[in-house]
PDB file of C-alpha atoms in Angstrom:
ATOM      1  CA  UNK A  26     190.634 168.729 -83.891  1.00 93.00           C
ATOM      2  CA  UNK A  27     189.717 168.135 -87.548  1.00 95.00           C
ATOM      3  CA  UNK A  28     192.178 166.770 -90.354  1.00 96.00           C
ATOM      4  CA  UNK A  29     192.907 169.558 -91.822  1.00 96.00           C
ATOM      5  CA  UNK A  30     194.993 170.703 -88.469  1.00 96.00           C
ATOM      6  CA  UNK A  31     196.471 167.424 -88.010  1.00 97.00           C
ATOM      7  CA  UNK A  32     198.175 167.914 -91.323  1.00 98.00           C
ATOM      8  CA  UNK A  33     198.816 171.488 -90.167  1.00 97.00           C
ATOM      9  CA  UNK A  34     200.375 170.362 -87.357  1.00 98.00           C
ATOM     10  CA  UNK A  35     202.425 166.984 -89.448  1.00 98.00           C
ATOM     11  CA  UNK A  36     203.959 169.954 -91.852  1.00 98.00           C
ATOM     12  CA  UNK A  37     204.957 171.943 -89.640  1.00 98.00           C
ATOM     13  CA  UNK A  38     206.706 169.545 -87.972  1.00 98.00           C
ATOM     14  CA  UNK A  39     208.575 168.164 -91.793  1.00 98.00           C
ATOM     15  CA  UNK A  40     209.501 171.576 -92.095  1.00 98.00           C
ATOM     16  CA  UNK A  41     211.189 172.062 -88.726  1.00 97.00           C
ATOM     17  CA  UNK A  42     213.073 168.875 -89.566  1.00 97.00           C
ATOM     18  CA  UNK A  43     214.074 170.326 -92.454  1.00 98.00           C
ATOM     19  CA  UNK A  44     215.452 173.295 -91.167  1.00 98.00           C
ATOM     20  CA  UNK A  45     216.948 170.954 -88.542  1.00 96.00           C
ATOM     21  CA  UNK A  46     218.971 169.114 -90.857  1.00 96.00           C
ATOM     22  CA  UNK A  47     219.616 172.683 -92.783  1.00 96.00           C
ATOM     23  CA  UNK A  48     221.171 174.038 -89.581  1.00 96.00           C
ATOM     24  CA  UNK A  49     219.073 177.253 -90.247  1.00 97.00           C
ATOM     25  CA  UNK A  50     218.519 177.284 -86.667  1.00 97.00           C
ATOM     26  CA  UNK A  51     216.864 181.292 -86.643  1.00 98.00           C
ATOM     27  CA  UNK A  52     214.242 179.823 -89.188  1.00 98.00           C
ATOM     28  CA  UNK A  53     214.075 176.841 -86.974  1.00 98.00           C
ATOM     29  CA  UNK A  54     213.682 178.726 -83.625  1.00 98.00           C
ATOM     30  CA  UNK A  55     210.698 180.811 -85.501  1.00 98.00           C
ATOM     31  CA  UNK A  56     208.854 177.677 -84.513  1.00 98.00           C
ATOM     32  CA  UNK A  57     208.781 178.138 -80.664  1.00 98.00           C
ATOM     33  CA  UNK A  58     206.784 180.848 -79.039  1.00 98.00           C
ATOM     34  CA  UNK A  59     209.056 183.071 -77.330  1.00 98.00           C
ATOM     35  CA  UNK A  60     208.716 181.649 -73.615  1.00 98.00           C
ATOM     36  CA  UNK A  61     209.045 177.958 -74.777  1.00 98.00           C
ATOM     37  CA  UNK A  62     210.530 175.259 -72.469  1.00 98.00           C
ATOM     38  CA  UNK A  63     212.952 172.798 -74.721  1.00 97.00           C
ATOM     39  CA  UNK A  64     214.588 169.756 -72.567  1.00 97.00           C
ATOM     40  CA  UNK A  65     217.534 168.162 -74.411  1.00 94.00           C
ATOM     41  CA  UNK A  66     218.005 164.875 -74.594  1.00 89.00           C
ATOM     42  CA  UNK A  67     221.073 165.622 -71.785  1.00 88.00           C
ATOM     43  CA  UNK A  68     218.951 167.200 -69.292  1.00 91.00           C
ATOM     44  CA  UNK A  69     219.574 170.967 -70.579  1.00 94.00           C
ATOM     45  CA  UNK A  70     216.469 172.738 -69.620  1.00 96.00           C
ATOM     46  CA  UNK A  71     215.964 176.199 -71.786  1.00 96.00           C
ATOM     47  CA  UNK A  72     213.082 178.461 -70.991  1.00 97.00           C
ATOM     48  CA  UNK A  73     213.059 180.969 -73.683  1.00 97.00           C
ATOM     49  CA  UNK A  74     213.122 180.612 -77.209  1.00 97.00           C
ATOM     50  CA  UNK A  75     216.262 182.340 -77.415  1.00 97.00           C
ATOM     51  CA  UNK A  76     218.483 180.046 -75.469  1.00 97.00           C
ATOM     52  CA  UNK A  77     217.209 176.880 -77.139  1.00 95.00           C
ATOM     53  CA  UNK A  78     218.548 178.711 -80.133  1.00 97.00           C
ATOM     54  CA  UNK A  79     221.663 179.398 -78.986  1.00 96.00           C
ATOM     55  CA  UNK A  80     222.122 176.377 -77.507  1.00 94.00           C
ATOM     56  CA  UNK A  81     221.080 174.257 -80.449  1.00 93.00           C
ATOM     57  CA  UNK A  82     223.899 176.972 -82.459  1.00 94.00           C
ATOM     58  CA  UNK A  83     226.778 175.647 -80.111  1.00 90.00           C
ATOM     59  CA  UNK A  84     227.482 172.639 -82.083  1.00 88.00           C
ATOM     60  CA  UNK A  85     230.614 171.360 -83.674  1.00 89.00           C
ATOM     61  CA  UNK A  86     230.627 171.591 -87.378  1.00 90.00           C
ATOM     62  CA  UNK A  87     231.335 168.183 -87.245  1.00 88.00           C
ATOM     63  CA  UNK A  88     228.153 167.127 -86.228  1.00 88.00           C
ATOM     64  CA  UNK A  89     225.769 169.759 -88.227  1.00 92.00           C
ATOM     65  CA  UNK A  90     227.664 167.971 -91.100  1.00 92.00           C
ATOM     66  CA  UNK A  91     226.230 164.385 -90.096  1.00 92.00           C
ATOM     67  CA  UNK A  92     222.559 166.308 -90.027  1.00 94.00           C
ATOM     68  CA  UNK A  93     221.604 165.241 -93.537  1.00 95.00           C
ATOM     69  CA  UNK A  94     221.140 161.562 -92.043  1.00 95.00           C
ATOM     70  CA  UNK A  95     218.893 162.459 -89.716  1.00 96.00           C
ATOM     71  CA  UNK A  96     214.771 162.266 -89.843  1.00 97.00           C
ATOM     72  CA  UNK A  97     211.666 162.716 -87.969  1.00 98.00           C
ATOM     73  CA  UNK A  98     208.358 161.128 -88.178  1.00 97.00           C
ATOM     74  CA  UNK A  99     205.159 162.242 -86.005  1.00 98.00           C
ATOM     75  CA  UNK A 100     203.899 158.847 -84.564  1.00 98.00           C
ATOM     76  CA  UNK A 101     201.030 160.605 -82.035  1.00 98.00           C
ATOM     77  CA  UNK A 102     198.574 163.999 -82.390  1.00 98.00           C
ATOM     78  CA  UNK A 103     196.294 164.385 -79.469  1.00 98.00           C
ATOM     79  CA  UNK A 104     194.023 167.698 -78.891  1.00 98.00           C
ATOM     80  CA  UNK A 105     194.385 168.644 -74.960  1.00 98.00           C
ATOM     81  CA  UNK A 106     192.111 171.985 -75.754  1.00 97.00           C
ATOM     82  CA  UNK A 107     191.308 174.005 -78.470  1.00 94.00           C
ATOM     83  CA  UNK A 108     193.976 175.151 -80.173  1.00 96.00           C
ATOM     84  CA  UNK A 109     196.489 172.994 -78.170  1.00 98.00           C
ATOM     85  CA  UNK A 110     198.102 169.739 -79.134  1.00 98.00           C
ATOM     86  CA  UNK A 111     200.152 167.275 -77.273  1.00 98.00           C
ATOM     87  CA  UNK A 112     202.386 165.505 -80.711  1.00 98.00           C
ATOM     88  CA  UNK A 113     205.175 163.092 -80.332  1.00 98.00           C
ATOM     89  CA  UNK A 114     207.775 162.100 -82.334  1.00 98.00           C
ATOM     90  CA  UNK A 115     210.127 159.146 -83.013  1.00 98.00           C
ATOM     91  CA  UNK A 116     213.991 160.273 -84.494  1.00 97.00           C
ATOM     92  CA  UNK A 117     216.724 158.605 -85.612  1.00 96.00           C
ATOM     93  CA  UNK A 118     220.410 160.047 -86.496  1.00 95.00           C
ATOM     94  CA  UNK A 119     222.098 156.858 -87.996  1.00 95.00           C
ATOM     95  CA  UNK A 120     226.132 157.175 -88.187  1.00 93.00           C
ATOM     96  CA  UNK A 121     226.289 159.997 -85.479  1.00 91.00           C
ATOM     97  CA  UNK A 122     229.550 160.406 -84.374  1.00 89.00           C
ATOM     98  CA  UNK A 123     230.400 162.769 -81.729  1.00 84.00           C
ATOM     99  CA  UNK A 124     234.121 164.938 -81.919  1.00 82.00           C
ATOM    100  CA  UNK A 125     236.643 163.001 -80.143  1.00 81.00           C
ATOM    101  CA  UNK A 126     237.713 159.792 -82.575  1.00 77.00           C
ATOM    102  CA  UNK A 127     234.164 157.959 -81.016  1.00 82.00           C
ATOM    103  CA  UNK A 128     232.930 155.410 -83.074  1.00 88.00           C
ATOM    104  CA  UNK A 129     229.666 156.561 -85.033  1.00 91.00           C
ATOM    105  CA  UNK A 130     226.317 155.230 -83.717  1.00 90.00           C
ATOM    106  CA  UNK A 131     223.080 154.869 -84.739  1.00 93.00           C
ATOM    107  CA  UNK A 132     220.727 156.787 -82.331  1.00 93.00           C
ATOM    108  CA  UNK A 133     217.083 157.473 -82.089  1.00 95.00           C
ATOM    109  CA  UNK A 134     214.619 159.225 -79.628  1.00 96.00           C
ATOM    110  CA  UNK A 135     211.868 160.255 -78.575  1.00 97.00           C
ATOM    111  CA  UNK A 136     210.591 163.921 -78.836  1.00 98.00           C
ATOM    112  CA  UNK A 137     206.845 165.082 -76.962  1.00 98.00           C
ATOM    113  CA  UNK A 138     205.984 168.721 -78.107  1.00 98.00           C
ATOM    114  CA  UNK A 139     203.181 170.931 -77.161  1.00 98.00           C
ATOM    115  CA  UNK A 140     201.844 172.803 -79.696  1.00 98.00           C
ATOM    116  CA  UNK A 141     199.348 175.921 -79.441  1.00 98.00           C
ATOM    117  CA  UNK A 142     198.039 177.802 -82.395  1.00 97.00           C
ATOM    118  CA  UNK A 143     198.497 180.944 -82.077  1.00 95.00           C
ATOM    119  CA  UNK A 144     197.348 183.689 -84.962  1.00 92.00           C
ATOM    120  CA  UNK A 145     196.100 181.428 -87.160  1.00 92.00           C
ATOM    121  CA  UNK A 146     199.692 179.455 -86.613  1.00 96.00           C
ATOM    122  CA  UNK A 147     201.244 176.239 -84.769  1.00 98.00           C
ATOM    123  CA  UNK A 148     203.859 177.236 -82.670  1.00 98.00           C
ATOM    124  CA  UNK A 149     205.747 175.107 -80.052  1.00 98.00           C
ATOM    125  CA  UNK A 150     205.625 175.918 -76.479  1.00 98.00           C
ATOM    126  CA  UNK A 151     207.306 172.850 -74.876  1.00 98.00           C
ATOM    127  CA  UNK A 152     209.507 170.492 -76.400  1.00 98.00           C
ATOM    128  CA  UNK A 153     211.371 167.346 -74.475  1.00 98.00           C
ATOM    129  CA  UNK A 154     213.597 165.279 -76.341  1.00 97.00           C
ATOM    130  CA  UNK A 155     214.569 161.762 -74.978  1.00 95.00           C
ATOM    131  CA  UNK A 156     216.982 159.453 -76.343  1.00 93.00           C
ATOM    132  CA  UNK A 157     215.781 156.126 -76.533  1.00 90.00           C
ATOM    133  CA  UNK A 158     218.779 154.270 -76.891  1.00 74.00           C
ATOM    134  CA  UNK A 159     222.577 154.131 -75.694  1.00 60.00           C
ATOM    135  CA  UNK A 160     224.860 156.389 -73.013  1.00 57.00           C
ATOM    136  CA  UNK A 161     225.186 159.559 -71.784  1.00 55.00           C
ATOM    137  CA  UNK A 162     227.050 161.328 -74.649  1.00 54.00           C
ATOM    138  CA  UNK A 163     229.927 161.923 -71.665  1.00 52.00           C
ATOM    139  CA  UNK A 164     230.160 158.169 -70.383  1.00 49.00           C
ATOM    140  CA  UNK A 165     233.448 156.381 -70.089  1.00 48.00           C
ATOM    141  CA  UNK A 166     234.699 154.553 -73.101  1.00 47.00           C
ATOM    142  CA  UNK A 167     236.278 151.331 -72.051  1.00 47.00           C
TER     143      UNK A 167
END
């Protein structure tokens, strides 16, 4: 893999977070090949591009407000083949506060994507997000 599709590969990836923190989640979803695996960071497990848009639609407004805080930075592109590329990510959503009177919190994760090129074109395939700090969003507060 030369540099020029490492940088490919790191714009693709500041334009997905940009559409991200846009909520334009059809542009967003144009990223993922149609049969693409996403895990959320809860576990979720959506096999088609279509329900990892949907799913990533059924948010509160509340929360696609708080978007605007959050960022992602590509920490890791490794070639597995040609024209395949295991990248990870590191994210952080500072002030997130979930519907429900929760205090905010800062969070940040982990996402691993693998990326084929397809047409001339990254796409997604697989995506896992991890959150590398605090609860399960449905824990008991005490």
């Amino acid at each position: 893999m030369d540099e020029k599709q490492r940088q490919e590969i790191r714009d693709l990836i500041t334009e997905h977070t940009r559409l991200w923190v846009a909520h334009d989640m059809d542009a967003w979803g144009a990223y993922f090949t149609e049969d693409a695996d996403f895990i959320t960071h809860r576990g979720l497990w959506w096999r088609t591009r279509g329900e990892n848009v949907d799913g990533h639609k059924d948010v509160p407004a509340s929360v696609i407000a708080q978007k605007a805080a959050y960022t992602q930075e590509v920490v890791s592109i490794q070639p597995l083949a040609p024209d395949t590329a295991l990248v990870h990510t590191v994210w952080t959503w500072p002030g997130h506060r979930l519907p429900g009177g929760r205090p905010p919190e800062d969070r940040g994760g982990l996402i691993t994507l693998v990326l084929v090129r397809r047409g001339g074109s990254w796409l997604i395939r697989a995506a896992h997000n991890t959150r590398a700090n605090g609860t399960d969003d449905f824990a008991p507060q005490g």
